[in-house]
CSV table of C-alpha atoms and ligand atoms in Angstrom, one decimal:
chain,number,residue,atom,x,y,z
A,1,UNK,CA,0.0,0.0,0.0
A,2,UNK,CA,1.1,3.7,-0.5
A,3,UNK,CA,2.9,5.6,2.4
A,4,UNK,CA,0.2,8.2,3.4
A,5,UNK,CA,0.9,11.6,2.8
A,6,UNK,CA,1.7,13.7,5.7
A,7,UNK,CA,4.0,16.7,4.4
A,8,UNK,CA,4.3,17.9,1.1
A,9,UNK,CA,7.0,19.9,-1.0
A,10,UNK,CA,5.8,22.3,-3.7
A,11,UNK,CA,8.7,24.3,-6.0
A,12,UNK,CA,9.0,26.0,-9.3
A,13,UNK,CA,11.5,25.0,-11.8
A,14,UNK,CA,13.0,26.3,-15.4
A,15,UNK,CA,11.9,29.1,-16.7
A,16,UNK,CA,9.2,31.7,-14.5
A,17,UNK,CA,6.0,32.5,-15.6
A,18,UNK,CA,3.3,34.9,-13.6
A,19,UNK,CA,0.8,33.1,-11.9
A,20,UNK,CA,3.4,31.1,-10.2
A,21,UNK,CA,3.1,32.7,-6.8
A,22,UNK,CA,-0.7,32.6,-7.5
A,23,UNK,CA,-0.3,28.3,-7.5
A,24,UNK,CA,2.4,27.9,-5.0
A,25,UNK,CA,-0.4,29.6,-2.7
A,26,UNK,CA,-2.8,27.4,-3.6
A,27,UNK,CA,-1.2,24.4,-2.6
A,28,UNK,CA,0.0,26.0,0.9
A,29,UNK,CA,-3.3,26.6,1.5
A,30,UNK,CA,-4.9,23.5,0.5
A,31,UNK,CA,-2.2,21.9,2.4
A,32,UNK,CA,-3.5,23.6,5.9
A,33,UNK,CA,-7.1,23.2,5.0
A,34,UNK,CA,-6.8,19.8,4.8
A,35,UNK,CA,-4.2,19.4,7.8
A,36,UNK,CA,-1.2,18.4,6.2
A,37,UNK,CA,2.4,20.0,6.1
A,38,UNK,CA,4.0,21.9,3.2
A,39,UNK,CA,7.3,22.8,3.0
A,40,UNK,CA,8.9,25.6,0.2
A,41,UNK,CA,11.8,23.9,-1.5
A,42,UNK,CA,13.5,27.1,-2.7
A,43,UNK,CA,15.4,27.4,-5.9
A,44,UNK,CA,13.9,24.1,-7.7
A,45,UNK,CA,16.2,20.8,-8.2
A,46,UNK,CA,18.7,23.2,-7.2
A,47,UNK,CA,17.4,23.8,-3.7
A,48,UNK,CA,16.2,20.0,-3.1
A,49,UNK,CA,19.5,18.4,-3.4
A,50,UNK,CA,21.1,21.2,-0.8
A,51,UNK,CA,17.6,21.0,1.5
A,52,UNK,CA,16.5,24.3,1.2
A,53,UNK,CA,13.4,24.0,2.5
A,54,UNK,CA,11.2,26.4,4.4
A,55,UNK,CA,7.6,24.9,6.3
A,56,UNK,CA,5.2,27.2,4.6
A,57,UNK,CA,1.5,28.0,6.4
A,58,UNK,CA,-1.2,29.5,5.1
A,59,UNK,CA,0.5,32.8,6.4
A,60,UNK,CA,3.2,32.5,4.3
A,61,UNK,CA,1.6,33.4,1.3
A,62,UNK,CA,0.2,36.1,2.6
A,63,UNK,CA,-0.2,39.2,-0.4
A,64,UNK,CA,1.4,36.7,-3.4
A,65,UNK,CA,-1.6,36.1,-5.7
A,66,UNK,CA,-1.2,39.3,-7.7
A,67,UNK,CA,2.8,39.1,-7.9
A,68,UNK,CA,4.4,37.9,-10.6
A,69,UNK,CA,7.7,35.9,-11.0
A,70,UNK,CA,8.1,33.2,-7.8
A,71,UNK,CA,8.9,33.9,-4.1
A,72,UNK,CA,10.4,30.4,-4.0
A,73,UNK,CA,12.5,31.2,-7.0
A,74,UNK,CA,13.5,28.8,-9.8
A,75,UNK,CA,17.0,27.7,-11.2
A,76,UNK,CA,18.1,25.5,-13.7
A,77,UNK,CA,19.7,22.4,-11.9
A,78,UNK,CA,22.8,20.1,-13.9
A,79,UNK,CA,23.2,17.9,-10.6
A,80,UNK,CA,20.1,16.2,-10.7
A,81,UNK,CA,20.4,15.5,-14.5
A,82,UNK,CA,22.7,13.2,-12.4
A,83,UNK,CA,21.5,9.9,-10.7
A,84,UNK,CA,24.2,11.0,-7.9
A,85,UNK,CA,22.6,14.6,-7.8
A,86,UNK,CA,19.1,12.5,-7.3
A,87,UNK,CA,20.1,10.8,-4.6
A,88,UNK,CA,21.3,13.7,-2.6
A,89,UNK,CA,17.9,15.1,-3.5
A,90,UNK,CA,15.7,11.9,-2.1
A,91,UNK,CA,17.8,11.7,0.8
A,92,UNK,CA,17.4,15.5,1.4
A,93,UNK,CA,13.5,14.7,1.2
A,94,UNK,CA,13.9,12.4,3.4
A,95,UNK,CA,15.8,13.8,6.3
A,96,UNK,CA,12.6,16.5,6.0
A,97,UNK,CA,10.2,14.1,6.2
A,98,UNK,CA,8.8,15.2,2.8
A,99,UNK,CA,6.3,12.3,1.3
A,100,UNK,CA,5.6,14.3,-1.8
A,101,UNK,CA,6.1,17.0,-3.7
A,102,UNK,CA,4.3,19.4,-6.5
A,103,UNK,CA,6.6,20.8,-9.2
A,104,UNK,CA,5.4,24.0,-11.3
A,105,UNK,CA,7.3,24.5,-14.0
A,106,UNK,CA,7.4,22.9,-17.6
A,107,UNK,CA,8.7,20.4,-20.1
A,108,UNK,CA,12.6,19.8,-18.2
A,109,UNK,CA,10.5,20.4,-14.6
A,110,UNK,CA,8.4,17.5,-15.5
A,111,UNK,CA,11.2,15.2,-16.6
A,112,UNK,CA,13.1,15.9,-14.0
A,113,UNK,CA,9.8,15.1,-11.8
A,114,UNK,CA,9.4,11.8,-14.3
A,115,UNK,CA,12.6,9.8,-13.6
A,116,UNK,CA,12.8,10.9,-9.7
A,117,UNK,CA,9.6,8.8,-9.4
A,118,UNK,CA,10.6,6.0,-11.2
A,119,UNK,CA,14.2,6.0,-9.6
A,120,UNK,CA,12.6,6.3,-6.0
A,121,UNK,CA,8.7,5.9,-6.4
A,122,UNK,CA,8.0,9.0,-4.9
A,123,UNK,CA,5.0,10.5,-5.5
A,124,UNK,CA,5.1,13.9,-8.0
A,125,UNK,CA,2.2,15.9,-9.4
A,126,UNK,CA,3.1,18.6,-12.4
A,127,UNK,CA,1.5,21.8,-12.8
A,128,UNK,CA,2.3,23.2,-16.1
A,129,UNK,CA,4.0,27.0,-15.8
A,130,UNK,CA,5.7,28.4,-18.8
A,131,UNK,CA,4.5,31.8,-20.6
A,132,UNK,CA,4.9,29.5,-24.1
A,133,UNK,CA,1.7,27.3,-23.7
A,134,UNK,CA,3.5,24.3,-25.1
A,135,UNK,CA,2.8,21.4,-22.5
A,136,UNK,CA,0.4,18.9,-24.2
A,137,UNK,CA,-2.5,17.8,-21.9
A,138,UNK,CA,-3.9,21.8,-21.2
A,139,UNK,CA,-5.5,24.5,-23.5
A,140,UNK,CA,-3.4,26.6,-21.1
A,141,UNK,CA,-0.4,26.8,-19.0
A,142,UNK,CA,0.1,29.3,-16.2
A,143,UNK,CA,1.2,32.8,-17.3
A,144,UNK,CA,0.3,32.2,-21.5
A,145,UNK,CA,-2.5,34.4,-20.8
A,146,UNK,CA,-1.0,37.0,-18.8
A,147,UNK,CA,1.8,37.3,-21.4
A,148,UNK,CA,-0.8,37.7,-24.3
A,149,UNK,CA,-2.1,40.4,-22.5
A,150,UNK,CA,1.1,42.6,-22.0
A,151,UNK,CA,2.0,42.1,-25.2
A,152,UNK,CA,-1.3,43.2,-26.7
A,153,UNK,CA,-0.8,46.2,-24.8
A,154,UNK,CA,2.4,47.1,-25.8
A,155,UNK,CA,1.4,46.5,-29.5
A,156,UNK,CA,-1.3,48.9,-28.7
A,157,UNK,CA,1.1,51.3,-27.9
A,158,UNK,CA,3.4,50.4,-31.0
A,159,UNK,CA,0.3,51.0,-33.5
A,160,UNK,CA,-0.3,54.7,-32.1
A,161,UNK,CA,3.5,55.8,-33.5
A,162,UNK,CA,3.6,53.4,-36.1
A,163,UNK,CA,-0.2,55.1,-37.3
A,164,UNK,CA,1.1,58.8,-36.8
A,165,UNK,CA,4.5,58.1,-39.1
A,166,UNK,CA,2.6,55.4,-41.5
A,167,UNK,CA,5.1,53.1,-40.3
A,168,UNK,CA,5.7,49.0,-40.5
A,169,UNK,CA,6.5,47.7,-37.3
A,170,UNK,CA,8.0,44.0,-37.3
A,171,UNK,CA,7.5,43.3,-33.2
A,172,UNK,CA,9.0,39.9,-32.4
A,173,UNK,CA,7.2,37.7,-29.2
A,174,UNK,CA,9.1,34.6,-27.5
A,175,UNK,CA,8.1,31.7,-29.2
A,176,UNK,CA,11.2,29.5,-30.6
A,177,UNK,CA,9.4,26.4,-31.2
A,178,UNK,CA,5.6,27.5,-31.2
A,179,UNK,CA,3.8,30.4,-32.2
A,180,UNK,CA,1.5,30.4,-29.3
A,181,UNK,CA,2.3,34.0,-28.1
A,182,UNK,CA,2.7,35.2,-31.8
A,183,UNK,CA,-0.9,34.1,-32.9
A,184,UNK,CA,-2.9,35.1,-30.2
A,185,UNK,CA,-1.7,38.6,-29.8
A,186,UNK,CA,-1.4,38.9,-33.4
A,187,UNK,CA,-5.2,38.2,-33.8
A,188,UNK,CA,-6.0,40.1,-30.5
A,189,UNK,CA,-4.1,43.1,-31.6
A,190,UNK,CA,-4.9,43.2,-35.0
A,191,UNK,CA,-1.9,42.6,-37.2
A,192,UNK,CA,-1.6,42.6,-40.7
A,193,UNK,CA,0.4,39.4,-40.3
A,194,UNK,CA,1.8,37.0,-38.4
A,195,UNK,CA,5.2,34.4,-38.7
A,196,UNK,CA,5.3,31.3,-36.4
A,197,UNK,CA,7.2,28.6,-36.6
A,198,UNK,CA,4.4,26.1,-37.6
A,199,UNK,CA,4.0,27.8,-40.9
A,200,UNK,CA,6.0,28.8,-43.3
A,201,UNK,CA,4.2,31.8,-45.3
A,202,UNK,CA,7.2,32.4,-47.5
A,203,UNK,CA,8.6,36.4,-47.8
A,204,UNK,CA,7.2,36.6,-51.4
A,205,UNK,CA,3.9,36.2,-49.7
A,206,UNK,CA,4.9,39.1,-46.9
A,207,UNK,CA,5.8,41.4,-49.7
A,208,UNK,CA,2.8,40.9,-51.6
A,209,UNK,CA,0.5,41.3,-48.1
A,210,UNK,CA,1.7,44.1,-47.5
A,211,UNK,CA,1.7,45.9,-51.4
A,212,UNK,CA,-1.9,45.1,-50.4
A,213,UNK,CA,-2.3,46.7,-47.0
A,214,UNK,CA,-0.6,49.9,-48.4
A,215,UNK,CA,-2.7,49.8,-51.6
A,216,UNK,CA,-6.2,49.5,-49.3
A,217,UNK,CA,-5.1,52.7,-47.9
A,218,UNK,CA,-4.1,51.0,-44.2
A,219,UNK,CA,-2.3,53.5,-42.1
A,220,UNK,CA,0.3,51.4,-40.1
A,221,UNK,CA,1.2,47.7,-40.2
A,222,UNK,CA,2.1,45.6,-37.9
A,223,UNK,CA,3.7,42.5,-38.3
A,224,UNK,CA,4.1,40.0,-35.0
A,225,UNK,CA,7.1,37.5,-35.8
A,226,UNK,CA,7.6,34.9,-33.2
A,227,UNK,CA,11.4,34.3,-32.3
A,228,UNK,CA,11.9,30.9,-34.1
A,229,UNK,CA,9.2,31.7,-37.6
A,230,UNK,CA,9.7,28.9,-40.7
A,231,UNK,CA,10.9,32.0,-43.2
A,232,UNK,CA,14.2,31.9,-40.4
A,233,UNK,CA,15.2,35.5,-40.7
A,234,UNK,CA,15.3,37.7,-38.0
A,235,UNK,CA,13.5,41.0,-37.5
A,236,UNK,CA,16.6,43.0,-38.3
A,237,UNK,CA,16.8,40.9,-41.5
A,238,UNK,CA,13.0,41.2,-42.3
A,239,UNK,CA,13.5,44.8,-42.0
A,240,UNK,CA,16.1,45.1,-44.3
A,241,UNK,CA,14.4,42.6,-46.9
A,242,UNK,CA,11.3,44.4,-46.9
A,243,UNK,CA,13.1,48.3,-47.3
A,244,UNK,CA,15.4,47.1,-50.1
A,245,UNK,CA,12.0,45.4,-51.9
A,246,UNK,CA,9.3,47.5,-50.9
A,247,UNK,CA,10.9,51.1,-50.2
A,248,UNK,CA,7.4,52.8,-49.6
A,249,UNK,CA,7.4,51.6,-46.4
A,250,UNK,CA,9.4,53.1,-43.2
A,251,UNK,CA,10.2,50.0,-41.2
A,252,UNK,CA,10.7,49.9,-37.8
A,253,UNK,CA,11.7,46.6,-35.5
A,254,UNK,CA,10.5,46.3,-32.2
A,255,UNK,CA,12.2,42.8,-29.8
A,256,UNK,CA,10.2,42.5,-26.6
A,257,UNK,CA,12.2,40.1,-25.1
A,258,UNK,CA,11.8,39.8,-21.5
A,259,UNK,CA,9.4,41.9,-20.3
A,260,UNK,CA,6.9,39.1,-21.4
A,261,UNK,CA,7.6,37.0,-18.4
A,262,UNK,CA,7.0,39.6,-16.1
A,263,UNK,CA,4.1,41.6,-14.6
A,264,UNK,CA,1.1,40.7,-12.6
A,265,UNK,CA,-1.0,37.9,-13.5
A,266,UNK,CA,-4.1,38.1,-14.9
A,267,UNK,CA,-7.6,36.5,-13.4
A,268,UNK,CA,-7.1,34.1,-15.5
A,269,UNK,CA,-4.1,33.2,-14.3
A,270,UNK,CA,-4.8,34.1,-10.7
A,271,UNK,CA,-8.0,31.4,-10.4
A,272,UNK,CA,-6.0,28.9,-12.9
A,273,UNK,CA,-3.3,28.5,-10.7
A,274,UNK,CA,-5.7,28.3,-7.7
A,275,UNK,CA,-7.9,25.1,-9.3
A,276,UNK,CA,-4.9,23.6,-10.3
A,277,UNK,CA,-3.2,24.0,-6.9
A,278,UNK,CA,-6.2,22.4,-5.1
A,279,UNK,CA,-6.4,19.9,-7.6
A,280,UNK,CA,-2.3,18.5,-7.3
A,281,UNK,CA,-2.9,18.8,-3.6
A,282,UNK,CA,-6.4,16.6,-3.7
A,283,UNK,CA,-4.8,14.3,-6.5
A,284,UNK,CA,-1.8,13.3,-4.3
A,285,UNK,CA,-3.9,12.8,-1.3
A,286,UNK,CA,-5.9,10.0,-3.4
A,287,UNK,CA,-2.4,8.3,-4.1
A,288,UNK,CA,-2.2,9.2,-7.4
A,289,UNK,CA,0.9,10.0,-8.5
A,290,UNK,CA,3.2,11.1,-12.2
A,291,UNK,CA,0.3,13.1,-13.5
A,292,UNK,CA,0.0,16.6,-14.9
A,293,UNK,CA,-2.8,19.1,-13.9
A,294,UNK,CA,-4.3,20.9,-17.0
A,295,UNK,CA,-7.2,22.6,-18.1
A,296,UNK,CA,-9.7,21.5,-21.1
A,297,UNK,CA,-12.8,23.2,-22.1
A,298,UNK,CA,-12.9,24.7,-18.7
A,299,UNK,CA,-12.4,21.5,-16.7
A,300,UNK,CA,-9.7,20.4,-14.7
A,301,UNK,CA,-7.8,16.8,-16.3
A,302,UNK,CA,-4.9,14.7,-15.4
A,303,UNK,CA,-2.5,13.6,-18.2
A,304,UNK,CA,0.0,11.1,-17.3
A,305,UNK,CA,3.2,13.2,-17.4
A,306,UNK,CA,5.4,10.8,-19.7
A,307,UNK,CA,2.2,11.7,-22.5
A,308,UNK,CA,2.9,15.9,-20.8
A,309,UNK,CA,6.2,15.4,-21.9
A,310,UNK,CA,6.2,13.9,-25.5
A,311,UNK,CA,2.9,15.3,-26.7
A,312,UNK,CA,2.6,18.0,-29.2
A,313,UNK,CA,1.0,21.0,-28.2
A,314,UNK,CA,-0.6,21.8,-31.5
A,315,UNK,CA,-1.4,25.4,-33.1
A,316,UNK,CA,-4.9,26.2,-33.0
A,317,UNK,CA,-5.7,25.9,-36.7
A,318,UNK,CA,-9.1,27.8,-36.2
A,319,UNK,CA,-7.6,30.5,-35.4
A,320,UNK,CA,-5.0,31.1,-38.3
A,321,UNK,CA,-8.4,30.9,-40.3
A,322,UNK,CA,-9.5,33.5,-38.7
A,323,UNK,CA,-6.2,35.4,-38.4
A,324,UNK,CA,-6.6,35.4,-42.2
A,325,UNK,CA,-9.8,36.3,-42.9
A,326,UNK,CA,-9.1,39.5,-40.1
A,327,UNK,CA,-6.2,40.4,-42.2
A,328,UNK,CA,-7.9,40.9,-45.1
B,1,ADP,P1,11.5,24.0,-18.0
B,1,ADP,O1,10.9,23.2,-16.9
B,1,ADP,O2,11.0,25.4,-18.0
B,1,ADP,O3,11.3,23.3,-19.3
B,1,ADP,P2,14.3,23.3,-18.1
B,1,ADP,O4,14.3,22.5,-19.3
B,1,ADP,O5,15.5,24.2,-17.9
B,1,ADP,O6,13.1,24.2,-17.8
B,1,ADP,O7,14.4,22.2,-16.9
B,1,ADP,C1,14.4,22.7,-15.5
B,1,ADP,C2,15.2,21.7,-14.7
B,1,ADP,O8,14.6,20.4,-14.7
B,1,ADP,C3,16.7,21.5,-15.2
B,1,ADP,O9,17.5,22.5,-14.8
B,1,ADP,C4,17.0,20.2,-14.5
B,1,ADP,O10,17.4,20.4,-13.2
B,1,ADP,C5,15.7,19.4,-14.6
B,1,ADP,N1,15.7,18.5,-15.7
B,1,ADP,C6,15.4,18.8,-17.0
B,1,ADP,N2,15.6,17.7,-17.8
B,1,ADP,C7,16.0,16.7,-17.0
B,1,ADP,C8,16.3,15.4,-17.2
B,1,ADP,N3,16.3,14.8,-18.4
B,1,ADP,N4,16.7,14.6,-16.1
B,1,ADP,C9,16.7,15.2,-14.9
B,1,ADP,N5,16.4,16.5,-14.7
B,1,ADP,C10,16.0,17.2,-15.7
């Protein structure tokens, strides 16, 4: 039979994503509703395999739901890439007294998580935080919809100067491998196109989109690229492609970089991470183990993480229908 659970760890790993703080709350407090211990492992793998552990009440997350970023901050561990590095881990766990933990974080987090429990059979529930939204197993991941938002806003801001000079902004969004990021803000801020790396559109086909957007008399243009788009040219070189073969327009590139990851989260996020928090808590407690929280068509599902892992987290194809149709 399964070791009852008396104390559990929760930590984020890999890369942060708002709405963090917002689900390490939620399993504190779901912890001392239902009378069982938690305990912060700071600094993810990191922080496990040197104990840095902290026992966490439900004071402890006092004020955290609207901050973004994580109080137990993240790293990115080599050690426990290591069986030696997961050994010091487990027997860190141990001496604690720690019987399980949750991990928030993504894709590495969860393998990480994966062959820990298959090593030692200890008992790990995912929940999926990256701004990317490319985890199989959830129409969202903590902090996807939070970053849409600050990034429609600063295209908002983009389209004012780019509409008073008649300019044509190329504005690049994190995505290497999916366009997530790039085709949601690009439809939500109204873009006259939009470069992922699912599709390759082709820079004859740019050129010619945007002959047309001039010719219907639009204004401005905006063009969202996500980092890693199929025509594999950077903004810099997009600009200079599109001056020497369309020299009506007055280009302008605009990298947002960072200040994706960061901000307050959203609602969404905020009561996300709060259902999903409950749920690892409640999921462990029934001895289930290896499983990824996600969200689908508003309820809360459990993929086994192996299937979180290797699945595809496919573009919505709907919506680059309708990204087209908008852009005409
Ligand atoms: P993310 O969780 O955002 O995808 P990373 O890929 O950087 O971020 O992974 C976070 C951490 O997870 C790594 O620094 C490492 O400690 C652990 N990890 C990733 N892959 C593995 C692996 N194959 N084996 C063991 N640990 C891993």
């Amino acid at each position: 039979m399964a070791k009852e659970i008396k104390k559990i760890g929760v930590f984020t790993s890999g890369g942060d994503s708002p709405g963090m703080n917002a689900a390490i709350r939620a399993v504190v407090r779901t912890c001392a509703f239902l009378k069982i211990d938690c305990v912060g492992i700071y600094r993810g793998y990191q922080g496990m395999i040197e104990g840095d552990f902290k026992p966490m009440d439900a004071r402890s997350v006092n004020n955290i739901i609207n901050k973004g970023g994580t109080i137990l901050k993240s790293a990115r561990c080599q050690e426990f890439r290591t069986a030696e590095g997961r050994k010091k881990a487990y027997e860190q766990l141990t001496a604690e007294g720690i019987d399980a933990f949750v991990v928030i974080g993504g894709d590495g987090s969860f393998t990480g998580a994966m062959i820990f429990n298959e090593e030692y059979g200890f008992p790990v529930i995912g929940i999926p935080g990256t701004i990317d939204n490319d985890i199989y197993g959830t129409s969202n991941t903590l902090g996807f919809d939070t970053a849409c938002n600050t990034v429609v806003e600063v295209i908002d801001k983009i389209r004012d100067t780019a509409s008073s000079h008649n300019r044509l902004f190329f504005v690049e969004v994190m995505g290497r491998d999916v366009g997530h990021i790039a085709l949601n803000v690009g439809v939500g801020a109204g873009a006259e196109e939009i470069l992922i790396p699912e599709e390759n559109l082709g820079l004859e086909r740019l050129v010619e989109s945007l002959k047309r957007s001039k010719k219907s008399g639009k204004s401005s243009s905006i063009v969202v690229v996500a980092e890693g788009d199929k025509i594999g040219k950077s903004v810099f070189e997009l600009k200079e492609y599109v001056e020497e073969h369309l020299p009506i327009y007055d280009v302008r590139v605009s990298v947002l970089g960072h200040l994706q990851r960061g901000g307050a989260p959203s609602c969404f996020d905020r009561v996300l991470a709060s259902r999903m928090g409950v749920k690892a808590v409640e999921t462990l407690l029934e001895g289930k183990s290896n499983l990824m929280v996600g969200i689908q068509n508003n309820d809360l599902i459990l993929t086994p993480i192996n299937k979180a892992i290797k699945g595809e987290s496919k573009i919505d194809k709907e919506l680059i229908r309708v990204s087209d149709i908008m852009t005409t």
